[in-house]
Short mmCIF file of C-alpha atoms in Angstrom, two decimals:
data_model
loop_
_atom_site.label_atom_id
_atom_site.label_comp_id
_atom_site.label_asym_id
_atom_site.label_seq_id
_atom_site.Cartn_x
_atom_site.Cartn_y
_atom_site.Cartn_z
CA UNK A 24 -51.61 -23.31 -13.01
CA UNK A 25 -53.98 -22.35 -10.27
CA UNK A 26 -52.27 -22.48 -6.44
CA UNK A 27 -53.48 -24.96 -4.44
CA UNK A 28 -54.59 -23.58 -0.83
CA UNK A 29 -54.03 -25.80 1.91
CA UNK A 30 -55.52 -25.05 5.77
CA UNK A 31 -52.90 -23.85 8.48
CA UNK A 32 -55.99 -23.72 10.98
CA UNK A 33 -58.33 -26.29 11.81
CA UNK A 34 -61.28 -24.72 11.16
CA UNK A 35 -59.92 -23.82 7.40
CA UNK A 36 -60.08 -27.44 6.06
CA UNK A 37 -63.44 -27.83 4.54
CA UNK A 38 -63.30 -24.04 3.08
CA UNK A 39 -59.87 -24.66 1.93
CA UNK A 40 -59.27 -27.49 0.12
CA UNK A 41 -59.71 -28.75 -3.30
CA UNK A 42 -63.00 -31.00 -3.63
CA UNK A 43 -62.54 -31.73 -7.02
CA UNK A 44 -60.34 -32.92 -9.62
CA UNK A 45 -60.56 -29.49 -11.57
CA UNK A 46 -58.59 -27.46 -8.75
CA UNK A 47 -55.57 -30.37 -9.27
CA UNK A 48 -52.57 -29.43 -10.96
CA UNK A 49 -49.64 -31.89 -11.32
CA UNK A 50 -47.54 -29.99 -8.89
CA UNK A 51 -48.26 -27.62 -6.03
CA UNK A 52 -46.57 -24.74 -6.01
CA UNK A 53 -47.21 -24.12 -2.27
CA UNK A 54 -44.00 -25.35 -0.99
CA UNK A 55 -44.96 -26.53 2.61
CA UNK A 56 -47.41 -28.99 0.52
CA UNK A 57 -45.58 -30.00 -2.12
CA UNK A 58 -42.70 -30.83 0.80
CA UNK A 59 -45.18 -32.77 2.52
CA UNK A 60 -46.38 -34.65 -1.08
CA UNK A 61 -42.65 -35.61 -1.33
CA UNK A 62 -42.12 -36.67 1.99
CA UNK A 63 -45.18 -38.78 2.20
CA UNK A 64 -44.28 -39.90 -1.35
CA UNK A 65 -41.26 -41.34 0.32
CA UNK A 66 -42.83 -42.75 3.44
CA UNK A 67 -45.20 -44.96 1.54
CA UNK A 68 -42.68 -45.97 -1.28
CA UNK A 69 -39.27 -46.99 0.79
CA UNK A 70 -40.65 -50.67 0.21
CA UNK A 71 -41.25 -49.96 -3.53
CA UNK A 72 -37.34 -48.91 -3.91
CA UNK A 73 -35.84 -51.46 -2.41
CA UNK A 74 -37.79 -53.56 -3.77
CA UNK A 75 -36.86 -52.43 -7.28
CA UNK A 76 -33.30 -52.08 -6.67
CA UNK A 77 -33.35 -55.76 -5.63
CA UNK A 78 -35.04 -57.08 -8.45
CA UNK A 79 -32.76 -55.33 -10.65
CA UNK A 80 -30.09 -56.43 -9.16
CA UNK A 81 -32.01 -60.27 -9.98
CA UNK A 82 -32.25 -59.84 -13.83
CA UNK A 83 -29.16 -58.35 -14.63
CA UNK A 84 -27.70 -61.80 -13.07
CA UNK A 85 -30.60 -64.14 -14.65
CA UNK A 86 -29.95 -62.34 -18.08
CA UNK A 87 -26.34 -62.91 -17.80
CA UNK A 88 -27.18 -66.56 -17.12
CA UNK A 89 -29.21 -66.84 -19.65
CA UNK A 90 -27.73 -64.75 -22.67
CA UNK A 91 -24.20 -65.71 -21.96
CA UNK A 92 -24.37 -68.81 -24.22
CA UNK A 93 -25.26 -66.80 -27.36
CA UNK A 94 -22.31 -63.76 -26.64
CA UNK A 95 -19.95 -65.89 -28.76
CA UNK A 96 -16.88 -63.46 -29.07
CA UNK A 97 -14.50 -63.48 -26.24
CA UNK A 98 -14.06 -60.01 -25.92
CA UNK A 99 -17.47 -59.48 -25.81
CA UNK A 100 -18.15 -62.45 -23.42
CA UNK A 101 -15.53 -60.29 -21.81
CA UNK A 102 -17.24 -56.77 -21.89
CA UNK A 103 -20.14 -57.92 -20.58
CA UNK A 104 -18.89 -59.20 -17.44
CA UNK A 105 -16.76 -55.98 -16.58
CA UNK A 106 -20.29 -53.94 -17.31
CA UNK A 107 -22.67 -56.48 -15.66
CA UNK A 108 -20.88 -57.06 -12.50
CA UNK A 109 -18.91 -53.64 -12.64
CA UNK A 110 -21.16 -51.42 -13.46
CA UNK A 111 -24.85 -52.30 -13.96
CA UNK A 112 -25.18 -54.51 -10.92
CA UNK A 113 -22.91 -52.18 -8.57
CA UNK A 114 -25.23 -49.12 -9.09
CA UNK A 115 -28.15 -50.83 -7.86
CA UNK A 116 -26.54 -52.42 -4.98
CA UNK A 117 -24.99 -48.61 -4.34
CA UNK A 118 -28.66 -47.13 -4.44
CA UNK A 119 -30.04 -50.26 -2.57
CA UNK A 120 -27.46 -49.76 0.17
CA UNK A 121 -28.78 -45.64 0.08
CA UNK A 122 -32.26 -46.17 1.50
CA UNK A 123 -30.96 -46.79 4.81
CA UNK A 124 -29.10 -44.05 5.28
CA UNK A 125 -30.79 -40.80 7.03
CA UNK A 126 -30.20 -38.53 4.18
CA UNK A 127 -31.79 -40.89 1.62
CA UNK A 128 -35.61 -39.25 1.99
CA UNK A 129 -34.15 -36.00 0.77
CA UNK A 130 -32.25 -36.96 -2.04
CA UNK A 131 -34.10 -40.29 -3.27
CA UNK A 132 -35.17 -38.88 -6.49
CA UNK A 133 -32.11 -37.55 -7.64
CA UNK A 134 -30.14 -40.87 -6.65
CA UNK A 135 -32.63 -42.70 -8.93
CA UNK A 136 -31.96 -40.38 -11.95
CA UNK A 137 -28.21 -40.27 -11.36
CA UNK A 138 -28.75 -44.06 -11.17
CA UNK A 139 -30.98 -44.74 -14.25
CA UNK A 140 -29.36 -41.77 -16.25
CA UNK A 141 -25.64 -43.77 -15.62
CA UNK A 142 -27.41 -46.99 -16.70
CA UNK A 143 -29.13 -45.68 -19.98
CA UNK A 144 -25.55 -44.09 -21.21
CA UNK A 145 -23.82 -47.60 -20.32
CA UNK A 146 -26.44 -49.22 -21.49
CA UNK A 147 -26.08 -48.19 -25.16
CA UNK A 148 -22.23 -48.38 -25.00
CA UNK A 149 -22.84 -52.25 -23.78
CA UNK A 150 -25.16 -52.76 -26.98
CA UNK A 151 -22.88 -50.74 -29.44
CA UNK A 152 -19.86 -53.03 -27.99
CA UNK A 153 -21.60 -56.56 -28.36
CA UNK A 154 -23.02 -57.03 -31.69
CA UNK A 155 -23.67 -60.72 -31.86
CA UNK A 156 -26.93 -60.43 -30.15
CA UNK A 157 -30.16 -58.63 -32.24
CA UNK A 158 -30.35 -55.05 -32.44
CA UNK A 159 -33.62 -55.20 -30.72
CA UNK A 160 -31.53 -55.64 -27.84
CA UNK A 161 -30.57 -52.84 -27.24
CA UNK A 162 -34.00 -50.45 -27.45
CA UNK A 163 -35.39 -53.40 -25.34
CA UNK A 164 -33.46 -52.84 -22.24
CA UNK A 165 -33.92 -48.64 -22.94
CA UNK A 166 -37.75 -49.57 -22.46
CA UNK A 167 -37.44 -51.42 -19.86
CA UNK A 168 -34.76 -48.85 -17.58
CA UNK A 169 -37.47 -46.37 -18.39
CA UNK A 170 -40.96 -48.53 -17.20
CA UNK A 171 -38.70 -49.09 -13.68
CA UNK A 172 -38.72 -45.25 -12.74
CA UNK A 173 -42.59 -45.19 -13.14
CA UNK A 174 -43.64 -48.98 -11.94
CA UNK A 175 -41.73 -49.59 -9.17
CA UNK A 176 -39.51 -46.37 -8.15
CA UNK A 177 -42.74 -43.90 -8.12
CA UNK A 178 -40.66 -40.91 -9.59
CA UNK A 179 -42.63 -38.24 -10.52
CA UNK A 180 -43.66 -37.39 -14.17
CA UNK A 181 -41.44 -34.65 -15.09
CA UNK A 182 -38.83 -36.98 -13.81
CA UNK A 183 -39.92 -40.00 -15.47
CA UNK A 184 -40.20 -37.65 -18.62
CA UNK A 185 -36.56 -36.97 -17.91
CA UNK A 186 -35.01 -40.39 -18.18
CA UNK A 187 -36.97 -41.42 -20.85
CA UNK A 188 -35.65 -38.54 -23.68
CA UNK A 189 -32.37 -39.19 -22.10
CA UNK A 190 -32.39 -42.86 -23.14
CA UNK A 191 -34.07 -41.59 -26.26
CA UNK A 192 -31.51 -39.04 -26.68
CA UNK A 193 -28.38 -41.57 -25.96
CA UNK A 194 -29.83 -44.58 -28.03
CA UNK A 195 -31.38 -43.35 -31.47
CA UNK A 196 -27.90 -41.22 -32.02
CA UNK A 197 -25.99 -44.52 -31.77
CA UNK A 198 -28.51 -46.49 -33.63
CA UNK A 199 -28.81 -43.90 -36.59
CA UNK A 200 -25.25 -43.55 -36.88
CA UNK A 201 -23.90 -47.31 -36.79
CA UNK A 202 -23.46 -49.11 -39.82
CA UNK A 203 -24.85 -52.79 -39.00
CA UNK A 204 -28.17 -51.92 -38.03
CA UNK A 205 -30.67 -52.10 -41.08
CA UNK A 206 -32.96 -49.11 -41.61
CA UNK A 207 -36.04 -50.66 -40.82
CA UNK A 208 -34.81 -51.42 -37.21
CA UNK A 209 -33.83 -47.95 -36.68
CA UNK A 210 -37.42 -47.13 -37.46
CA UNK A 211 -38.59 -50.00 -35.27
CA UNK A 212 -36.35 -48.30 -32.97
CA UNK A 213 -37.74 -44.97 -33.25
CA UNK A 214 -41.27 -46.15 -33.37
CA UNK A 215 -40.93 -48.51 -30.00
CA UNK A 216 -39.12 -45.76 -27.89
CA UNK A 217 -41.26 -42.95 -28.84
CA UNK A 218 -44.65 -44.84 -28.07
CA UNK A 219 -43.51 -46.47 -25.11
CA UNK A 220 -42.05 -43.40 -24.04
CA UNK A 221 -45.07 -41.70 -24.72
CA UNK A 222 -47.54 -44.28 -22.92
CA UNK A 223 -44.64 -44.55 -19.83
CA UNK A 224 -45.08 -41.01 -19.44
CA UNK A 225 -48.71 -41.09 -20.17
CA UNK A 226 -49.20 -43.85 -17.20
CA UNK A 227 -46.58 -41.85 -14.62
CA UNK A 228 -48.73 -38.72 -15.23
CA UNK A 229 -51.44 -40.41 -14.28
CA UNK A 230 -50.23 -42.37 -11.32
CA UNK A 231 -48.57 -39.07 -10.45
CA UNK A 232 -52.30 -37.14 -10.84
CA UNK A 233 -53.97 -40.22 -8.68
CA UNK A 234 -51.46 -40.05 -5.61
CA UNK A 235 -51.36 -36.18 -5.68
CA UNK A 236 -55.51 -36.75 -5.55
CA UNK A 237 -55.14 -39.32 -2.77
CA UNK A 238 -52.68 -37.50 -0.98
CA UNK A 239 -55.00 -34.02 -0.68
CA UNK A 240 -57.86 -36.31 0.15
CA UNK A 241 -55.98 -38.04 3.22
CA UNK A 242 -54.82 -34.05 4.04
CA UNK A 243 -58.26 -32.79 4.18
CA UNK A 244 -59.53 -36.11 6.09
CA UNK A 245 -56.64 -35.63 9.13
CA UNK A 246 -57.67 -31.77 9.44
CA UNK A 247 -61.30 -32.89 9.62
CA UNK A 248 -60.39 -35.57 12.35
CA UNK A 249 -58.33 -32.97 13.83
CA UNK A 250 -61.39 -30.45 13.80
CA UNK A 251 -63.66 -33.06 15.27
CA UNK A 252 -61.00 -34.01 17.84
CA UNK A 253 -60.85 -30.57 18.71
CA UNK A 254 -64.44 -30.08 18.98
CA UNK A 255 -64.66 -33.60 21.16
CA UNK A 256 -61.96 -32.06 23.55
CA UNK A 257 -64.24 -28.84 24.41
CA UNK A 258 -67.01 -31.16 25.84
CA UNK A 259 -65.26 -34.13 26.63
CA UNK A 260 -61.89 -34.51 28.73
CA UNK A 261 -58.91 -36.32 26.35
CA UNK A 262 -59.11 -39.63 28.31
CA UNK A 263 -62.48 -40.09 27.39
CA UNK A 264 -62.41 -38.75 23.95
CA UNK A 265 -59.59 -41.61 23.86
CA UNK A 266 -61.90 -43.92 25.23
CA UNK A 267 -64.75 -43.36 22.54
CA UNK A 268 -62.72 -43.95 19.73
CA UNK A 269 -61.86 -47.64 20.67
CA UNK A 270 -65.42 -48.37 22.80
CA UNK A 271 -67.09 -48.53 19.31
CA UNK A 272 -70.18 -46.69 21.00
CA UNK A 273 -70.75 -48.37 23.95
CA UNK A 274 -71.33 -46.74 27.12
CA UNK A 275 -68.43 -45.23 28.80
CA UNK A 276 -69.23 -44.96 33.16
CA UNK A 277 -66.23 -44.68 35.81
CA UNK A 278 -66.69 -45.05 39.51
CA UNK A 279 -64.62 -43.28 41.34
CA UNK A 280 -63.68 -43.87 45.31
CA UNK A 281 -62.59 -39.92 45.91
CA UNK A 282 -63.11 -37.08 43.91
CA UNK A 283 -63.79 -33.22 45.27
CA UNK A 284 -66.51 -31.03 43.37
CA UNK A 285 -66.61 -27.41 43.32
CA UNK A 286 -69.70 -25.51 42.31
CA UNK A 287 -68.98 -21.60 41.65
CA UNK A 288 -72.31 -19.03 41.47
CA UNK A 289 -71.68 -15.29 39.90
CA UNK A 290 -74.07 -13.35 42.57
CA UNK A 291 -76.64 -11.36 41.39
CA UNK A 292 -76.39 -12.41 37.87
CA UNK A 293 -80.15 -12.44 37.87
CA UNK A 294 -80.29 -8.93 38.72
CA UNK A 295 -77.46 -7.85 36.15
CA UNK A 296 -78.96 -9.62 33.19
CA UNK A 297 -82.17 -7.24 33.57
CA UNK A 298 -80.01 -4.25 33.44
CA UNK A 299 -78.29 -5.10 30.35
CA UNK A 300 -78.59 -6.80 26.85
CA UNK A 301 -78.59 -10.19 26.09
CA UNK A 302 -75.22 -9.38 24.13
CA UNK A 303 -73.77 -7.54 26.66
CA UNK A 304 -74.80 -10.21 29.71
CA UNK A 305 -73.41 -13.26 27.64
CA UNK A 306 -70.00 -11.26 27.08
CA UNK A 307 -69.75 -11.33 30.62
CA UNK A 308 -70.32 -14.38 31.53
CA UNK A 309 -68.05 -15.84 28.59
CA UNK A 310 -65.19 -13.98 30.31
CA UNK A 311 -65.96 -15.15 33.74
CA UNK A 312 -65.76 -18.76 32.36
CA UNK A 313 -62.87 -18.37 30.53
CA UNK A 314 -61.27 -16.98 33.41
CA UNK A 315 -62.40 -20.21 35.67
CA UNK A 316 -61.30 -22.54 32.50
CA UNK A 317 -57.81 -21.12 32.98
CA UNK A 318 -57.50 -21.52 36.53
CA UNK A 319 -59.41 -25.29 35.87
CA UNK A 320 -56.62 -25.93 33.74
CA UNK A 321 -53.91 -24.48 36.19
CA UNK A 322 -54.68 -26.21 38.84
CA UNK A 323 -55.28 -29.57 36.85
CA UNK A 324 -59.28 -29.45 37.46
CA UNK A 325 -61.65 -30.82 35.03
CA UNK A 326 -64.51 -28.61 34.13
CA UNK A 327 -68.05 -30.73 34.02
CA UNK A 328 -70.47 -28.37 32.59
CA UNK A 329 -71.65 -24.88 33.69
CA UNK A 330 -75.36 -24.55 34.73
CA UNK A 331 -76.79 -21.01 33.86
CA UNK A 332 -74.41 -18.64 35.59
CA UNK A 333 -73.06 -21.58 37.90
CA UNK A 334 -69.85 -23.50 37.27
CA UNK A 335 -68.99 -26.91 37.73
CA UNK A 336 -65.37 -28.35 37.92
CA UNK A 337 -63.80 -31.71 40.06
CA UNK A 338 -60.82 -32.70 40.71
CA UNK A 339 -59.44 -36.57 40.74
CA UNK A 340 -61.64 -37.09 37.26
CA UNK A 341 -60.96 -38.89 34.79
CA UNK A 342 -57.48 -39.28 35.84
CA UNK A 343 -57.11 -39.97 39.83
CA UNK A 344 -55.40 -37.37 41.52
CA UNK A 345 -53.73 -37.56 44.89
CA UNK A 346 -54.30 -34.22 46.45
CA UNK A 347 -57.86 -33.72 44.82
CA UNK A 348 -59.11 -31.23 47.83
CA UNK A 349 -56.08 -29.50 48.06
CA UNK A 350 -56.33 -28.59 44.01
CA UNK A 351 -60.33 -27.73 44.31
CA UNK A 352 -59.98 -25.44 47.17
CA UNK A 353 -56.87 -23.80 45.34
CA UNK A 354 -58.94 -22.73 42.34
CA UNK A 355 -61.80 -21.83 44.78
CA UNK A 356 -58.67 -19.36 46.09
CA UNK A 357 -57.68 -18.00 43.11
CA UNK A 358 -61.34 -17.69 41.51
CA UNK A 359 -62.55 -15.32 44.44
CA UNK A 360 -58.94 -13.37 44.45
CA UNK A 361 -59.01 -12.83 40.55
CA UNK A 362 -62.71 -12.71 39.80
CA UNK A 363 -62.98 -8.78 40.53
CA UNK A 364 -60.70 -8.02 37.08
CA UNK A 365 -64.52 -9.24 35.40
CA UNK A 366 -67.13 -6.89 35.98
CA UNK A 367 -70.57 -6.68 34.71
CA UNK A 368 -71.63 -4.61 32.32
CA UNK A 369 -73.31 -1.84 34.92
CA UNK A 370 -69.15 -1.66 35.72
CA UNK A 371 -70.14 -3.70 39.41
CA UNK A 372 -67.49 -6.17 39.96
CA UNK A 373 -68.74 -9.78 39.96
CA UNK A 374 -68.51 -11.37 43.17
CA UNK A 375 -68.92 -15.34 43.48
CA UNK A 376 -69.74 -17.97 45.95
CA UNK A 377 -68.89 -21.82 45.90
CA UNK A 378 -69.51 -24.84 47.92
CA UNK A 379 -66.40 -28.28 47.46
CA UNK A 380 -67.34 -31.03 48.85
CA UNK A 381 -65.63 -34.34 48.51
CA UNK A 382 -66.42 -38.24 48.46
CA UNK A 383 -67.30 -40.77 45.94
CA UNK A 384 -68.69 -39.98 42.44
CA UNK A 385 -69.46 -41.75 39.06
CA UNK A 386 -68.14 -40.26 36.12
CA UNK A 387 -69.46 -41.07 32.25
CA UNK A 388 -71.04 -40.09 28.93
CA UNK A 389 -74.67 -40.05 28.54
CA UNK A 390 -77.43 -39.13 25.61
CA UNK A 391 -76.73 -40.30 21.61
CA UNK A 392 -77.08 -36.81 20.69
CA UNK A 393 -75.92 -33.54 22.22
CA UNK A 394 -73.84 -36.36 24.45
CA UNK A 395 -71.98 -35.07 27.41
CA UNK A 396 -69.19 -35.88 30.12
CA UNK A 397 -71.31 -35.84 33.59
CA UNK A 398 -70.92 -36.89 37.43
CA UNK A 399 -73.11 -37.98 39.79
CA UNK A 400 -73.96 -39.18 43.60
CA UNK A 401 -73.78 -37.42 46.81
CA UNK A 402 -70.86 -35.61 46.61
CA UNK A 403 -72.16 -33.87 43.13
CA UNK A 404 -75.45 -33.08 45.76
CA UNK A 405 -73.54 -31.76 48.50
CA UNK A 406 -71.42 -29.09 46.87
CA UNK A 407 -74.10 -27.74 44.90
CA UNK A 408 -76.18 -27.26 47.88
CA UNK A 409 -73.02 -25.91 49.65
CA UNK A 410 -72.60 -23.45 47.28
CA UNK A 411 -76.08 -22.34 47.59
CA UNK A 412 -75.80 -21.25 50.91
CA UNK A 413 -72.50 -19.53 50.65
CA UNK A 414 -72.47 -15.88 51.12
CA UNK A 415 -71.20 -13.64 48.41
CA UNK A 416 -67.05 -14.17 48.54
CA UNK A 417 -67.52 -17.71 50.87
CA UNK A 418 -66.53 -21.44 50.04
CA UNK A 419 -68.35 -23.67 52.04
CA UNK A 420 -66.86 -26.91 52.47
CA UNK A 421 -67.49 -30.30 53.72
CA UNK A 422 -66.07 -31.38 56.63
CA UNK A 423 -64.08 -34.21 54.50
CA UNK A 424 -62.78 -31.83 52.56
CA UNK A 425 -61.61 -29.41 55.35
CA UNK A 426 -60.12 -32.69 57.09
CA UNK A 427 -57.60 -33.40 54.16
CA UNK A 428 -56.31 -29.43 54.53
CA UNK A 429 -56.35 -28.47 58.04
CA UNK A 430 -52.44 -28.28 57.47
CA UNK A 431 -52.69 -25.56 54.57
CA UNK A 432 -55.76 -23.63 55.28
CA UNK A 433 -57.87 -21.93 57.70
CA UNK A 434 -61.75 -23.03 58.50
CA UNK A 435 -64.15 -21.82 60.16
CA UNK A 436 -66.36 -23.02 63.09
CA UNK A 437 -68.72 -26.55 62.01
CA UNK A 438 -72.16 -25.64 61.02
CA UNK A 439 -74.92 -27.54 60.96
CA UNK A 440 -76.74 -26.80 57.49
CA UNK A 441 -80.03 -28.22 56.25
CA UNK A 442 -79.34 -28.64 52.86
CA UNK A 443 -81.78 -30.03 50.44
CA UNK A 444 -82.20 -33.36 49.90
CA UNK A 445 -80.06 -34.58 52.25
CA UNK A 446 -80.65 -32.80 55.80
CA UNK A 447 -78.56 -31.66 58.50
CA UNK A 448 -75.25 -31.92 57.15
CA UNK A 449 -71.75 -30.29 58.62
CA UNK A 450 -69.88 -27.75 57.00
CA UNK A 451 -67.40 -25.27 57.60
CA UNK A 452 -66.13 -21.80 55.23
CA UNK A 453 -62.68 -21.61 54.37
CA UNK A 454 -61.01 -18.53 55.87
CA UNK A 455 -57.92 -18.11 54.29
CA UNK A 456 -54.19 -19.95 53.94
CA UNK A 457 -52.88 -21.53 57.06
CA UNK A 458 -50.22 -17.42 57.00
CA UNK A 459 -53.70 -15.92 58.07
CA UNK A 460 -54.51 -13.88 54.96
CA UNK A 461 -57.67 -13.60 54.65
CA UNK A 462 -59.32 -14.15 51.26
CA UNK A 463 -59.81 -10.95 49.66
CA UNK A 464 -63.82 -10.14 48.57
CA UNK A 465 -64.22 -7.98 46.08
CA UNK A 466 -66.58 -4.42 46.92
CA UNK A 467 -69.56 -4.16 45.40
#
């Protein structure tokens, strides 16, 4: 039988798994997946088995009820109240009691063979002990032991395969070698077990081939959601990628009352890109923005987007945060400390500038295709133009944000910038921590 592959990355689902009915075998022989068959197995059957046990339980009393009037001897009337009520209705109330113990998911199967394997061997003992009923009695209840493990206990086919040639092999001895029952019901016999033996394990091999089918096909589905979740999380934050799923497409916008942006610039990128390839420029830059994703994700930032070689992050969005400026201007800290391990590809270190500002914003998804996670008002405006007229190695900031962390850090003097769309606004460039070291700039 051909092995069944199963992904153990994301990204291998769709290569990966089977698409068609022609790569399924009855039974994987990876073992992580046919562990996880079992164990979902169990999960969605726990019902089923109590369920049978308790209906067992119900028609060995009803037959009792009902069939006791026609047991005529009193030894048999006897017999079968020792094996009904000591033996056959005891084991199911045993394995009935079993699925709510811990251990039961691990060993389920074998309890139900040990169970229907003990109740096919007393089974034929009970028959070969009370004669006054039919001999069709007896193959009967065989049948009907067997159709349980398939109908109602889900055991697999090899399983299923396995009780039924045990009652086989503990009933047609006994019925060949007794002396009361006529020929032609030992061939009735013969002829009832094998066929519904063969159609019982004809119907659990299917089931079996159906679930197996249905169980790949919910596999492949979860690693797909799990790609696409994946893919959601790179664009979107997880709040609002938690937020689409139970919006059913409607439009998802967020005012909030306090937020702080932070725009970083790579200086001279324009310059560098003409000196280089295409490959060799993008490399760059990739690293450069990985490196600020890190320290995003350190210091609890959100990244927005990143515009050309400029990078956009806030802090306080989607979830509120309580010391918003104090996180922005920490990344700002660490950016322009740890951006001189990137270099360009002329070997000159790359030296940024950024401009924080902070204030109200409005945060949301926007477009039906290529949709993204934006923000926008005045405070988006201000540290964009803030970080335009940074030097190389400064962070401007706005004079809100250099209010909330006049106890941690050092500013500069006020300065009156004309900025773009807004006018003469006041801003100051953060000098260092409130210990006086200055930030360190790389050389160029």
């Amino acid at each position: 039988m051909d092995q069944i592959d199963t992904p153990t990355a994301v990204g291998e689902s769709s290569r990966r798994l089977p698409l068609g009915l022609d790569r399924l075998r009855l039974r994987f022989r990876d073992p992580e997946l046919e562990s996880a068959f079992r164990a979902d197995e169990f999960r969605h059957h726990l019902g089923n088995f109590r369920f049978a046990f308790v209906v067992g339980t119900l028609l060995w009393v009803s037959w009792g009820l009902l069939l006791r009037p026609y047991i005529l001897a009193l030894s048999e009337l006897r017999l079968d109240r020792i094996m009904r009520w000591g033996v056959f209705i005891p084991l199911l109330v045993v394995g009935f009691a079993l699925t709510f113990t811990s251990f039961f998911g691990r060993i389920w199967e074998w309890v139900v063979v040990v169970i229907a394997t003990a109740t096919m061997f007393s089974w034929v003992y009970y028959t070969s002990q009370i004669q006054t009923l039919p001999t069709e009695y007896g193959y009967v209840g065989v049948i009907l032991i067997t159709a349980f493990s398939y109908t109602l206990l889900r055991l697999r086919f090899v399983l299923v395969l396995l009780i039924t040639l045990i009652g086989i092999g503990a009933y047609l001895p006994y019925a060949v070698s007794t002396r009361y029952i006529a020929p032609v019901s030992e061939v009735l016999a013969t002829l009832y077990l094998v066929s519904f033996g063969f159609l019982g394990g004809l119907a659990a091999h299917r089931m079996e081939r159906f679930r197996r089918t249905l169980f790949l096909r919910e596999r492949q589905l979860d690693q797909e959601r799990l790609r696409s979740d994946s893919l959601l999380l790179n664009i979107l934050p997880q709040v609002v990628v938690d937020q689409l799923k139970v919006t059913s497409g409607r439009r998802i916008a967020q005012a909030f009352d306090e937020v702080t942006v932070i725009f970083l610039d790579a200086v001279g990128s324009t310059q560098q890109a003409a000196r280089c390839s295409p490959d060799e420029f993008a490399h760059a830059l990739d690293e450069l923005f990985s490196l600020f994703d890190d320290l995003a994700d350190r210091h609890g930032l959100e990244k927005v987007k990143t515009l050309g070689d400029a990078y956009m992050a806030v802090a306080g969005v989607p979830v509120a945060m309580a010391d918003h400026a104090g996180a922005a201007v920490a990344m700002a800290v660490d950016v322009i400390r740890e951006t001189g391990s990137v270099r360009w590809p002329s070997g000159d270190a790359i030296v940024v500038h950024g401009g924080a500002a902070t204030g109200p914003a409005v945060a949301g998804v926007i477009g039906r295709k290529k949709f993204a996670y934006d923000l926008w008002g005045d405070t988006v405006n201000v540290a964009s133009r803030l970080e335009e007229q940074a030097a190389p190695g400064e962070l401007l900031v706005s004079e809100a944000t250099a209010d909330r962390l006049v106890d941690r850090y050092e500013f500069g003097p006020t300065r009156m910038l004309d900025l773009k769309g807004k006018g003469r606004t006041p801003a100051r460039a953060l000098l260092g921590r409130t210990s006086n070291v200055p930030l360190e700039v790389p050389s160029t």
